[in-house]
PDB file of C-alpha atoms in Angstrom:
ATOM      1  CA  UNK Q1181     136.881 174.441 149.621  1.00 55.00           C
ATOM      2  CA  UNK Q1182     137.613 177.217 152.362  1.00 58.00           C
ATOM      3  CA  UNK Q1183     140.659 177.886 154.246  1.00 58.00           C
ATOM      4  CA  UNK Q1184     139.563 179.582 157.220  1.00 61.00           C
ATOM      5  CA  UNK Q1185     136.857 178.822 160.073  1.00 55.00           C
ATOM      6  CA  UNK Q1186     133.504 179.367 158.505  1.00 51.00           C
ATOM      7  CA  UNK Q1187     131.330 181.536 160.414  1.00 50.00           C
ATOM      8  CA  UNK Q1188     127.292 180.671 160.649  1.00 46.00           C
ATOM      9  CA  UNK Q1189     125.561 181.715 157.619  1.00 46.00           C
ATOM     10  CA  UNK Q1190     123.577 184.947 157.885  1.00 44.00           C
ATOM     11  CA  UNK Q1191     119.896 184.723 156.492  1.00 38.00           C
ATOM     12  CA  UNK Q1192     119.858 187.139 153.113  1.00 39.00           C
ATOM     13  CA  UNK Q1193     117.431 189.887 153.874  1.00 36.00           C
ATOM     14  CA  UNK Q1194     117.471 193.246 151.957  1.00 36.00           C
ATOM     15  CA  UNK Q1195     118.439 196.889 153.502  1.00 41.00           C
ATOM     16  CA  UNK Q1196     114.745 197.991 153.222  1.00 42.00           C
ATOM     17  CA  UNK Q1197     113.811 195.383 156.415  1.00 41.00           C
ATOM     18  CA  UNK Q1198     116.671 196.981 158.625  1.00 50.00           C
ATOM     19  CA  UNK Q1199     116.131 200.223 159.823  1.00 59.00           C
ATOM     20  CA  UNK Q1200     119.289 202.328 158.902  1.00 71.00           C
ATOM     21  CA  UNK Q1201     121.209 203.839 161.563  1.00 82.00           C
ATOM     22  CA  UNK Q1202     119.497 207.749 161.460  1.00 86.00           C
ATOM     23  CA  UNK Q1203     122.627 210.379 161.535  1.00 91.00           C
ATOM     24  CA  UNK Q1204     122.950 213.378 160.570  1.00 92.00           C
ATOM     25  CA  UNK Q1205     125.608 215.893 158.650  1.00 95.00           C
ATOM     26  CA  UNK Q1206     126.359 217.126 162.387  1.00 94.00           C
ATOM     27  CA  UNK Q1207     127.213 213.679 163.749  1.00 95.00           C
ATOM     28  CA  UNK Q1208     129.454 212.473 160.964  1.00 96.00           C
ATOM     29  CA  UNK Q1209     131.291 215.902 160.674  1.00 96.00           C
ATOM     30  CA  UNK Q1210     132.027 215.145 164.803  1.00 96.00           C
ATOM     31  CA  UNK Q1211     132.531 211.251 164.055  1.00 97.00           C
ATOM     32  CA  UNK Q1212     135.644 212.281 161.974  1.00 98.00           C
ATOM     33  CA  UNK Q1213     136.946 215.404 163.283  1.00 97.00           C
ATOM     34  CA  UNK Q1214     136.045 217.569 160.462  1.00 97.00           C
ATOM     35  CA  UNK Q1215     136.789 215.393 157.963  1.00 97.00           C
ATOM     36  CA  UNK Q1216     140.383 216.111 158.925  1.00 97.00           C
ATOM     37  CA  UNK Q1217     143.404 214.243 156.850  1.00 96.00           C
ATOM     38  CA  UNK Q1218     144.490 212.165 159.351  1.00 96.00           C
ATOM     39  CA  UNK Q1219     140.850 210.850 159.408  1.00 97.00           C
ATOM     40  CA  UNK Q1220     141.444 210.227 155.259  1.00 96.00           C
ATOM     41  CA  UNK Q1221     141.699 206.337 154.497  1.00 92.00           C
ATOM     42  CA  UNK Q1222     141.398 206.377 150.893  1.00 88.00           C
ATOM     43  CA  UNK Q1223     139.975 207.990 147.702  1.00 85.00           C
ATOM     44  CA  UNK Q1224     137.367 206.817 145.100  1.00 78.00           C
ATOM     45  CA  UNK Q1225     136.256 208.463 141.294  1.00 75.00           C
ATOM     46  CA  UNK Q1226     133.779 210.912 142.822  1.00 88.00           C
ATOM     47  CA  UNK Q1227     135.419 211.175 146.545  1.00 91.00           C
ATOM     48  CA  UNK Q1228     137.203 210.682 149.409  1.00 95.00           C
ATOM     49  CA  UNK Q1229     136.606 207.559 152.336  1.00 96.00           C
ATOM     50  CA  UNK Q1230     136.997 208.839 156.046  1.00 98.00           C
ATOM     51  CA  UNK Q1231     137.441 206.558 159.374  1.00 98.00           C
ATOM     52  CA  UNK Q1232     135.329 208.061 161.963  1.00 97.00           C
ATOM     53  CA  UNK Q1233     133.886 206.841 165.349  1.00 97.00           C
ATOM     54  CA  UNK Q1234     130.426 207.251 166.751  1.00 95.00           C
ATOM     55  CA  UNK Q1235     129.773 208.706 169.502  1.00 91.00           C
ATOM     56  CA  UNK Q1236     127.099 207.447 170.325  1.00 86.00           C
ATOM     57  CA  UNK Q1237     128.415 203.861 171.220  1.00 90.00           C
ATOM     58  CA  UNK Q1238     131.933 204.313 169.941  1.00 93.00           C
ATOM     59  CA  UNK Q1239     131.589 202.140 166.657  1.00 94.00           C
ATOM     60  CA  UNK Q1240     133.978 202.304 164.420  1.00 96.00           C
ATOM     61  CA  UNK Q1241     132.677 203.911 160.731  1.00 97.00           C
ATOM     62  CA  UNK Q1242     133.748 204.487 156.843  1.00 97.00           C
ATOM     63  CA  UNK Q1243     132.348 207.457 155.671  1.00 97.00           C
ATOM     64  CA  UNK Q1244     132.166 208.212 152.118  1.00 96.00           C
ATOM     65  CA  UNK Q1245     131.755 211.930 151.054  1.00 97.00           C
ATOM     66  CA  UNK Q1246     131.016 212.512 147.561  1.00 97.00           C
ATOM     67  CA  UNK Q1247     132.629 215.486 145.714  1.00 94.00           C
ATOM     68  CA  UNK Q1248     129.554 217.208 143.718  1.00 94.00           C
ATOM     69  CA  UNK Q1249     131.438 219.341 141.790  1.00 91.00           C
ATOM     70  CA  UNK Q1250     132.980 215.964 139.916  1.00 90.00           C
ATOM     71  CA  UNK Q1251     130.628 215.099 137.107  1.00 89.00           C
ATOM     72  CA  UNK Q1252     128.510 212.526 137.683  1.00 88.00           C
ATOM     73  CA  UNK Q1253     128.906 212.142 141.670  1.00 92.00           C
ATOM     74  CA  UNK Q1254     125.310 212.552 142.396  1.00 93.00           C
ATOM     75  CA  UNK Q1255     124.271 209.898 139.809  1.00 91.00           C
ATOM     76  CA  UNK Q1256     126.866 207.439 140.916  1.00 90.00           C
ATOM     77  CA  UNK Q1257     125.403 208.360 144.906  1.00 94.00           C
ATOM     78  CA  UNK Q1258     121.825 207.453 143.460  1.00 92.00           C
ATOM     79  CA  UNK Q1259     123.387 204.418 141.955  1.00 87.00           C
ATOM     80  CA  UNK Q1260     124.749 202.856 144.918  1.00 90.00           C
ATOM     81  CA  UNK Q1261     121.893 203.806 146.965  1.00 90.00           C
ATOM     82  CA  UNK Q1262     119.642 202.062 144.366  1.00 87.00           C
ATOM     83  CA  UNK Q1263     121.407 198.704 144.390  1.00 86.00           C
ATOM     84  CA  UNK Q1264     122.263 198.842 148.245  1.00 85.00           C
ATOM     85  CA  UNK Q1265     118.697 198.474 149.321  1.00 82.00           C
ATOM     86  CA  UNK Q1266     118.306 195.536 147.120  1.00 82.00           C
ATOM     87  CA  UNK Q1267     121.482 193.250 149.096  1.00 88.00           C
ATOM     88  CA  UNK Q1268     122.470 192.114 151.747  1.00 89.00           C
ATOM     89  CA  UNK Q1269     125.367 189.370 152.310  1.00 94.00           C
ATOM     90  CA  UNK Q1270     128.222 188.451 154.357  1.00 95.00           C
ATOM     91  CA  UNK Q1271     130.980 189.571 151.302  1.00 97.00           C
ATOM     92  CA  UNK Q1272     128.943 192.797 150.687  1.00 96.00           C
ATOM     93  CA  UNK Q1273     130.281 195.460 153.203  1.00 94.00           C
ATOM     94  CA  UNK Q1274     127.200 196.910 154.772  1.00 91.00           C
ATOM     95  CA  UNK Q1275     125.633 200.356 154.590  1.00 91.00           C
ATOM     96  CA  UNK Q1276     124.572 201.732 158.006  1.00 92.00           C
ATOM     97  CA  UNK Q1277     122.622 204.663 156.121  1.00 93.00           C
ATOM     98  CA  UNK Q1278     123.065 207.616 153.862  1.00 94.00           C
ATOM     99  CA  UNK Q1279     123.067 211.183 154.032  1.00 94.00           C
ATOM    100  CA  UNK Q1280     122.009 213.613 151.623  1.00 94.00           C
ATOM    101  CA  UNK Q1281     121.342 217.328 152.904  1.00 92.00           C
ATOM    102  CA  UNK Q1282     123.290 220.945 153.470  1.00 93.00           C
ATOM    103  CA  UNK Q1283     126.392 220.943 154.746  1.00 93.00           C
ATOM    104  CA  UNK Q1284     127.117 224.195 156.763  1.00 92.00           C
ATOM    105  CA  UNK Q1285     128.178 226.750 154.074  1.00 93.00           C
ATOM    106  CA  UNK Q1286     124.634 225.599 152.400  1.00 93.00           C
ATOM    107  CA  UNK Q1287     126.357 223.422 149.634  1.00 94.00           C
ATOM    108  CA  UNK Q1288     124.995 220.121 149.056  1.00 95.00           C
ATOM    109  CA  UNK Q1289     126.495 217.234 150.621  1.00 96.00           C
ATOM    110  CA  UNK Q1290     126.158 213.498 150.360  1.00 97.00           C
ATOM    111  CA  UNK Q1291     127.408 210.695 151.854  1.00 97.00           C
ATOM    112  CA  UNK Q1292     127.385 207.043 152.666  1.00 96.00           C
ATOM    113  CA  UNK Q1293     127.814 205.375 155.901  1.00 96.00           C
ATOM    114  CA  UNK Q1294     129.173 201.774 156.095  1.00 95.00           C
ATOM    115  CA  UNK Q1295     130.657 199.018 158.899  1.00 95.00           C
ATOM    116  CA  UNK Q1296     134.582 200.086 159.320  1.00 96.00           C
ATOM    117  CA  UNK Q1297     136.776 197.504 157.528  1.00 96.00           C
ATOM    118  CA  UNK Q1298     139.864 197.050 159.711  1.00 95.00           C
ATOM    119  CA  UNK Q1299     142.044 195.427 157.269  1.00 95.00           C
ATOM    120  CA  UNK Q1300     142.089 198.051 154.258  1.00 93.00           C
ATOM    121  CA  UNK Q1301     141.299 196.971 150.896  1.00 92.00           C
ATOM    122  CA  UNK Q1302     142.864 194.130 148.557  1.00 92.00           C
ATOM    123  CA  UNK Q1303     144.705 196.921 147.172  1.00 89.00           C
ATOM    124  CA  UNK Q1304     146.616 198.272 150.493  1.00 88.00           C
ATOM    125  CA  UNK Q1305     148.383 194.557 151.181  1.00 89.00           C
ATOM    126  CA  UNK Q1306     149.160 193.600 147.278  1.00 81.00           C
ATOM    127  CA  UNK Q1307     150.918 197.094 146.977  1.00 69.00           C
ATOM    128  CA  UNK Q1308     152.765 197.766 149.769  1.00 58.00           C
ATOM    129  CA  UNK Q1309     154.061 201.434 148.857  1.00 55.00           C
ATOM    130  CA  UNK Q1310     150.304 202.433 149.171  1.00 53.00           C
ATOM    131  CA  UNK Q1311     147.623 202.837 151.826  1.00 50.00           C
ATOM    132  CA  UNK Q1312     146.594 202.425 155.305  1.00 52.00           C
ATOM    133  CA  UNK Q1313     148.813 199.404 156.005  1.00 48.00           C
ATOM    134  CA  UNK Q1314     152.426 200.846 154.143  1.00 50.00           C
ATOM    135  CA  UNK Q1315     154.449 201.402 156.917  1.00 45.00           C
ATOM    136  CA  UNK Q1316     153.847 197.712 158.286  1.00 52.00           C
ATOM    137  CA  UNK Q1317     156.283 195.815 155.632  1.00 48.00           C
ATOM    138  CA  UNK Q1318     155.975 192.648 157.288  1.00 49.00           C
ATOM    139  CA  UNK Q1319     152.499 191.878 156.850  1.00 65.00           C
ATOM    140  CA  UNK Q1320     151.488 190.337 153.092  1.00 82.00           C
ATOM    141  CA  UNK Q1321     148.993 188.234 152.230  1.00 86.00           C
ATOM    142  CA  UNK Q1322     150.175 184.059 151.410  1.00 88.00           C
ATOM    143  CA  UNK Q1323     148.578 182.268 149.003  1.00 87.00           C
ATOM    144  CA  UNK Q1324     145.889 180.444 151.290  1.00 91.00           C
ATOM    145  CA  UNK Q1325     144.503 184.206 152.315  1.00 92.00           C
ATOM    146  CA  UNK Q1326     144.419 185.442 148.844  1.00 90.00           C
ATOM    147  CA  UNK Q1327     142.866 182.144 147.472  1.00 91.00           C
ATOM    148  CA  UNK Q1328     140.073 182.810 150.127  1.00 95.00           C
ATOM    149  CA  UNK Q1329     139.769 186.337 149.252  1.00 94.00           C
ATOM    150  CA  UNK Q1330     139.034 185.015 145.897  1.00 94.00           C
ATOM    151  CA  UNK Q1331     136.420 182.778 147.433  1.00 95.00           C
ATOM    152  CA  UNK Q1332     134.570 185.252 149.336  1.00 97.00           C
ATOM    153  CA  UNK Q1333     134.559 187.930 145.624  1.00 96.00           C
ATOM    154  CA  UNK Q1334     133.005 184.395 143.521  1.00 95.00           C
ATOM    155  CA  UNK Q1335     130.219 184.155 146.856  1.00 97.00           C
ATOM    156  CA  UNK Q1336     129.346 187.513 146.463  1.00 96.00           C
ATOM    157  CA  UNK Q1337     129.516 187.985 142.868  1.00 96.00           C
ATOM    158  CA  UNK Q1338     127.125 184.074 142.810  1.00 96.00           C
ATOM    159  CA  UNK Q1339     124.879 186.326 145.082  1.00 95.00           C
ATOM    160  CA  UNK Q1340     124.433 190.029 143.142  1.00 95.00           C
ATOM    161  CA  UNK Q1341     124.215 187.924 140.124  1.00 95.00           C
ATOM    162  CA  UNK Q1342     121.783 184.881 140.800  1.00 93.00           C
ATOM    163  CA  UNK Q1343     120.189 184.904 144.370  1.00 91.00           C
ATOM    164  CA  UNK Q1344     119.450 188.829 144.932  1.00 84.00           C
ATOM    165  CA  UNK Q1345     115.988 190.419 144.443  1.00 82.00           C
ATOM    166  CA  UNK Q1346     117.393 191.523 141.271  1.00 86.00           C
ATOM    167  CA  UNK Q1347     120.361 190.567 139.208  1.00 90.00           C
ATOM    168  CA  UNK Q1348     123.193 193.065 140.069  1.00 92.00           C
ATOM    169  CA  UNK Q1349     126.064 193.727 137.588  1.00 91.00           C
ATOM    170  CA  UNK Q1350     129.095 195.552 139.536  1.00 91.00           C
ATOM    171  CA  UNK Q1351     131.232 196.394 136.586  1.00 88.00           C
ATOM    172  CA  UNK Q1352     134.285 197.214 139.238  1.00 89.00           C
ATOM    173  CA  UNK Q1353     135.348 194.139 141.121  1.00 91.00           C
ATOM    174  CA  UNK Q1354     139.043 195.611 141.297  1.00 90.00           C
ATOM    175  CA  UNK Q1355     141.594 195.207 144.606  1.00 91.00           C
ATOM    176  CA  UNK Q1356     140.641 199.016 145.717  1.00 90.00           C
ATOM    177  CA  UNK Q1357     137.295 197.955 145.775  1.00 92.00           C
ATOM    178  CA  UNK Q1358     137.463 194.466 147.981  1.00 95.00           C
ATOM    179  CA  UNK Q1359     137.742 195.230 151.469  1.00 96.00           C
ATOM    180  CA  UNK Q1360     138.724 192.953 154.449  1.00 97.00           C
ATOM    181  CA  UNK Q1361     137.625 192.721 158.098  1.00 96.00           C
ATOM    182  CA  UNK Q1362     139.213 191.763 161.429  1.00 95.00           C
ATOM    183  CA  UNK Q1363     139.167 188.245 159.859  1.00 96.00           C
ATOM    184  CA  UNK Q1364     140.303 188.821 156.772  1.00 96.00           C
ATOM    185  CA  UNK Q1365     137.240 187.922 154.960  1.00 98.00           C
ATOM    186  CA  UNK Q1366     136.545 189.902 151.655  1.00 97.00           C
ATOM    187  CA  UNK Q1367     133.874 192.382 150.761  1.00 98.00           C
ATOM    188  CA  UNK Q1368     132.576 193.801 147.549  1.00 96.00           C
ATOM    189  CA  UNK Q1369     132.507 197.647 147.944  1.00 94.00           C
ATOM    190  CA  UNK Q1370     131.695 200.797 146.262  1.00 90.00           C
ATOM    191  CA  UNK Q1371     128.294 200.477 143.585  1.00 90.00           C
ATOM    192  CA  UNK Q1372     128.461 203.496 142.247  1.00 85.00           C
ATOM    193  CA  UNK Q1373     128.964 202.069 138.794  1.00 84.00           C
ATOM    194  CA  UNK Q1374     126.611 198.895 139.742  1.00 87.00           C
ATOM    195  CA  UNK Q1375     123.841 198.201 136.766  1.00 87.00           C
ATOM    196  CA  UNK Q1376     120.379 196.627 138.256  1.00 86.00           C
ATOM    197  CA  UNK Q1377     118.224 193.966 135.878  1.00 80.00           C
ATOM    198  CA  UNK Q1378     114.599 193.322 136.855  1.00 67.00           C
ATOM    199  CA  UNK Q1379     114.108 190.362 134.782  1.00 60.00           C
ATOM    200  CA  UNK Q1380     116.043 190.907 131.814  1.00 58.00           C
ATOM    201  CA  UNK Q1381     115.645 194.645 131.812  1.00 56.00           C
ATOM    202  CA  UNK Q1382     117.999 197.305 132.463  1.00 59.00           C
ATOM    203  CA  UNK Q1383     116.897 199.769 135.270  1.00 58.00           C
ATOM    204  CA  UNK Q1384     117.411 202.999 134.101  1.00 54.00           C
ATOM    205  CA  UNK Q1385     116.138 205.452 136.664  1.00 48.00           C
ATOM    206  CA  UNK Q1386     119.475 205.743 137.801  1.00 45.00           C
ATOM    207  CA  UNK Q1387     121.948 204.327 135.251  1.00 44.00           C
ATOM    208  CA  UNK Q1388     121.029 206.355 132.145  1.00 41.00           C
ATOM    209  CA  UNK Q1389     123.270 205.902 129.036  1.00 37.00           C
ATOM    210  CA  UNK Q1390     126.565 207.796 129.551  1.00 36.00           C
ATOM    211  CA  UNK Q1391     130.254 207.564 129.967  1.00 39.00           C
ATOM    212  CA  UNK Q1392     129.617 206.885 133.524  1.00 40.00           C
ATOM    213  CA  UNK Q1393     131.121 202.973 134.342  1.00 43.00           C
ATOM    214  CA  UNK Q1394     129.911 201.385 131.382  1.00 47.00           C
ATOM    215  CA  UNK Q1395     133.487 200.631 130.686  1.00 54.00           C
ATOM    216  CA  UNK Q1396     134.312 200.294 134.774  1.00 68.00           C
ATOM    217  CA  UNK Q1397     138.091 200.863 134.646  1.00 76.00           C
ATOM    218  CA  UNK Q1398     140.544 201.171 131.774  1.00 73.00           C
ATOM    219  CA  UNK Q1399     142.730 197.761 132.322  1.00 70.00           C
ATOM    220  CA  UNK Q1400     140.254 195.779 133.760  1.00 81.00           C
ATOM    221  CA  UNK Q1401     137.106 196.503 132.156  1.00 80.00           C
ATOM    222  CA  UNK Q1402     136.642 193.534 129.566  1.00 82.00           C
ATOM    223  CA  UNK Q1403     137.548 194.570 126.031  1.00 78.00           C
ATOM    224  CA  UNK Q1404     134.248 193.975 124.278  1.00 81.00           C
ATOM    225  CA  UNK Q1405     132.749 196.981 127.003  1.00 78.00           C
ATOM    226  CA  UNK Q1406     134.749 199.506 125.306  1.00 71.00           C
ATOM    227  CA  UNK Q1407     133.198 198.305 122.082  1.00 77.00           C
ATOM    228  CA  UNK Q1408     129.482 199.278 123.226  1.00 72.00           C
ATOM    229  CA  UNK Q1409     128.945 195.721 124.139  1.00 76.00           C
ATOM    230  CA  UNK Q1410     125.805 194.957 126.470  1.00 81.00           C
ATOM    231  CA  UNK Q1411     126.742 194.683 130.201  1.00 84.00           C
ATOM    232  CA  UNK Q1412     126.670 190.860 131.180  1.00 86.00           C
ATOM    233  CA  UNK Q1413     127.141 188.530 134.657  1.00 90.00           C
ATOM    234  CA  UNK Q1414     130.767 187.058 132.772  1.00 90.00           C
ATOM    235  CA  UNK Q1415     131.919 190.703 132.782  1.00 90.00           C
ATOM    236  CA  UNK Q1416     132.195 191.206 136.566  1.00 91.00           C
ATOM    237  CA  UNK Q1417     133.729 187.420 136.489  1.00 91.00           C
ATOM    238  CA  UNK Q1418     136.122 188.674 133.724  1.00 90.00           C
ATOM    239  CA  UNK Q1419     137.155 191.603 136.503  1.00 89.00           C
ATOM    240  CA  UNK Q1420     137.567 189.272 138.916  1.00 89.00           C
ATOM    241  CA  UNK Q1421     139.742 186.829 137.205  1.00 88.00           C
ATOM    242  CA  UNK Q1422     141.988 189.934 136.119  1.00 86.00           C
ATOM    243  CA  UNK Q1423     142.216 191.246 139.614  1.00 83.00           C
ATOM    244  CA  UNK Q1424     143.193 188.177 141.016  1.00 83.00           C
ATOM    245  CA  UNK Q1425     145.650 186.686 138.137  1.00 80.00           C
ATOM    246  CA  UNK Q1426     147.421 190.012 137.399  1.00 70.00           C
ATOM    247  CA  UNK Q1427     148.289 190.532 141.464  1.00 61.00           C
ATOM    248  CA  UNK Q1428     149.041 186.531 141.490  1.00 59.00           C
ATOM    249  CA  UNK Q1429     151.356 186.999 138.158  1.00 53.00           C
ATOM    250  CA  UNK Q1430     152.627 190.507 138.317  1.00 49.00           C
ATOM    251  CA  UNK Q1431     155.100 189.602 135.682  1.00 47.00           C
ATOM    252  CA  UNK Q1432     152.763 188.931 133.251  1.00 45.00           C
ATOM    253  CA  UNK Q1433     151.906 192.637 132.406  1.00 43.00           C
ATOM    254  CA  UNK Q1434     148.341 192.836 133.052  1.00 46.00           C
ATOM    255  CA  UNK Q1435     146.412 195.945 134.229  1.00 49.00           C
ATOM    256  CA  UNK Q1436     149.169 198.747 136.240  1.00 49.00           C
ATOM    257  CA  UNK Q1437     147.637 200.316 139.274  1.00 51.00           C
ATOM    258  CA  UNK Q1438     146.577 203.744 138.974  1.00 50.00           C
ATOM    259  CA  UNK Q1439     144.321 202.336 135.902  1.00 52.00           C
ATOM    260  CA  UNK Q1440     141.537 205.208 135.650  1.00 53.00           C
ATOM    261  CA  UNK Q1441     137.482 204.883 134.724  1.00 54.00           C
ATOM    262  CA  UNK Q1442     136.159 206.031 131.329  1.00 48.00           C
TER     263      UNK Q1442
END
């Protein structure tokens, strides 16, 4: 059941038959004025998220710079790349390209580029005191937009789990990390922690046994992860469900926001 106008549904083809939008450390560092503060939109585990504009054509952009000196930054940037150019879908936010080079004092610099979601994350309209929409105190979310939100997380996760070229375990489907568009429709960000199956085995070119995301986030993370348990489709559902009942039932003492990854 939906409660918004459905749009046309977009064939499922992978990043690897789209060409990725070719920029360069020079073009982003000009698409957000330096990576300047007022440019900042939000923070992840291993860095910060910038708005920028192209210009090119003027599109609107999220950049994501990750901070190398935080351990594990560069595997969690191999990570996402690895299991974005295995998806594409309409609740996945879309990567435009990534960058990985100099930047100009000769450090090394990665990034990710992806489509500019208008609407913040999940996070910014269930906790008002925080992030890009806090000074607007009159918009909130009603039940009807958070029950689709909810729809659009179960489409993807059906997706990544069941209909990819590979089965795709997130292990982070919390508010900070669902994004909405103009329309309000919700998008499964940030892989960085993501796990990829061929079959029933474990790639582990890029997700080698560590203390990186195996848990996801203290709070949400289901309890049986913290015990060494295998990874598993019902653990990203079990994410999902505490996500969505905690911010539904705030009183019942679930997860508190500013829960951190192990």
């Amino acid at each position: 059941m939906r409660f918004r106008k459905k749009k046309e549904q977009q064939p499922t083809t992978t990043c690897a038959e789209k060409s990725l939008l070719q920029l360069s450390y020079q073009s982003i560092l000009r698409a957000t004025n330096g990576f300047s503060m007022q440019n900042l939109v939000g923070s992840r585990s291993f860095g910060f998220v910038y708005k920028g504009v192209l210009e090119e054509n003027g599109a609107f952009i999220a950049v994501k710079v990750f901070n190398l000196l935080n351990r594990g930054a560069s595997r969690s940037f191999l990570a996402e790349c690895e299991a974005l150019k295995h998806i594409r879908h309409r609740n996945l936010v879309k990567v435009l390209t990534a960058i990985s080079g100099f930047d100009y004092q000769g450090n090394d610099f990665k990034a990710l580029v992806y489509e500019f979601m208008e609407n913040g994350s999940l996070e910014d309209w269930l906790d008002r005191s925080t992030g890009m929409h806090e000074l607007e105190t009159t918009r909130k979310l009603n039940f009807f937009q958070r029950l689709n939100v909810a729809i659009d997380v179960a489409h993807a996760l059906e997706y990544l789990h069941h209909h990819g070229e590979t089965s795709i375990i997130h292990c982070d489907i919390k508010p900070s990390n669902i994004l909405l568009d103009e329309e309000m429709v919700g998008h499964i960000s940030d892989f960085g922690l993501a796990k990829i199956f061929f079959g029933d085995k474990l790639n582990n070119s890029t997700n080698q046994s560590s203390s990186l995301g195996l848990r996801g986030t203290v709070g949400y993370a289901p309890p049986e992860y913290g015990m060494g348990s295998e990874l598993s489709t019902k653990g990203d559902v079990y994410i999902a469900m505490v996500s969505f009942c905690w911010r539904c039932l705030p009183e019942k003492g679930l997860p508190m926001k500013g829960s951190k990854k192990v």
